[in-house]
Amino acid sequence: MGRWTFNNLALGSVEGLAYLSCIWRHRKVKNILTVSLLVAFLYFLLMLTTGAGRDEQIYARELGLKIRIIKWLPGGETERGDSNRRIFFHETSGRSDLGLRQTCTVESAAKNNPGRPIQVFMTAERLDYSSPWLEVLQNYPNVSIVLVDPRSYFAETPLDGWYTEGEWRKSMYSVVHLSDYIRVLTLLKGGGMYMDLDIITLKSLDEKLLRNFFLFETEEMKLLTNSVLHLERGHWLIEEMIQRLVKYYDPNEYMWHGPSMISNIMSRKCGVKRGQPNSNNCTDVRLLPHYKFAPISNNGWEILFGDATPDRLAQVTNGSYGVHCWSGKSKEEQLKVHSNQVYSVLAREHCPLTVAFGAADFLA
Ligand SMILES: *[C@@H]1O[C@H](CO)[C@@H](O)[C@H](O)[C@H]1NC(C)=O
Ligand SMILES: *[C@@H]1O[C@H](CO)[C@@H](O)[C@H](O)[C@H]1NC(C)=O
Ligand SMILES: *[C@@H]1O[C@H](CO)[C@@H](O)[C@H](O)[C@H]1NC(C)=O
């Protein structure tokens, strides 16, 4: 006994079985097997309860969802092809789903631009399937959820040092700063159109006009915003922004790494003067007036929750591609989906599935 060769097995049923039972009776082997089984069982249990190591795409399929979930990989799908046509969003707070208003934003972009790839970058390790966001977004075949591990996303890029040194983590604006940085990094990796998650899209985004542009945030045209912009892959302005983000970081500056930085670059490199959009002497970047995406100013955000009189609606939609809804200020305000609030009128038209699946009287 104790000899275990292929030949023994080949001896056939009876003798083979005898050997197997003999081995099982062998204490050492038995212990090892028992321990392995126990470990496997515990691992299985851990996977089941925490979802660790779960493949989100497979899991979503098991739940019957047809949403595309991609794991970001260097040189992978999100950066190949014509990424200049993509419309992308970043959720950087680490939450594992999108709120209804954010879902509405993504839905409105997808609904009005069915021929363009829509990418929603999420930094959470696992997704939350209990809220309705994926159920809504799966109805738009060009929407992809892209899971990014920020550490590997920043790795081997000029912004790696900024990310890993981590001074930003202690900033009271850490989420904002990560968001400012990561959107430029995504542009560096492949270009495209970035939008904040609180800008409702009202119509098809003109691919000629909205190519290589910045937007003035206000009527006074003092600052250019980073809440919505487009730059094609390899545009010199992307490199310019990256260099500044590497060079100057101030954890106490709320605006510096976004609007201030862009305005500063445009002033130095293209001669843009405050309030004078025509002073731009760079022919490869366009500056657009605020109303294209911010018909209501930050200070006027309450208008979005007021009555949608015909005049108001005309003011909001006249010539605009989108409406910035200023979630920073407006998130506590109730958005009643069946009311005549400007915001809810827009939501019913441009994100009907979010409104339908939301199953609540207001969108949070
Ligand atoms: C968008 O989806 C359609 C299918 O509905 C597909 O044929 C097309 O290739 C997609 N386009 C992009 C740019 O993702
Ligand atoms: C554009 O403006 C910048 C900054 O004022 C200046 O350095 C540059 O020479 C100007 N370029 C042209 C072509 O006028
Ligand atoms: C719409 O915009 C056009 C051009 O900017 C302007 O002439 C017109 O008065 C606007 N209409 C309303 C209702 O705001």
Coordinates of C-alpha atoms and ligand atoms in Angstrom, one line a residue, residues 85 114-117 141-142, ligand 1:
R85 CA -16.1 60.8 -30.7
P114 CA -27.2 57.3 -30.2
G115 CA -24.3 57.0 -32.6
R116 CA -21.5 58.0 -30.1
P117 CA -19.8 55.9 -27.5
P141 CA -26.5 50.1 -26.3
N142 CA -23.6 52.6 -26.6
Ligands
LIG1 C1 -23.9 52.3 -31.1 O1 -24.8 51.2 -31.0 C2 -25.2 50.7 -32.2 C3 -26.2 49.6 -31.9 O2 -27.4 50.2 -31.4 C4 -24.0 50.1 -32.9 O3 -24.4 49.6 -34.2 C5 -22.9 51.2 -33.1 O4 -21.8 50.6 -33.6 C6 -22.6 51.8 -31.8 N1 -21.7 52.9 -32.0 C7 -20.8 53.3 -31.2 C8 -20.0 54.4 -31.6 O5 -20.6 52.8 -30.1

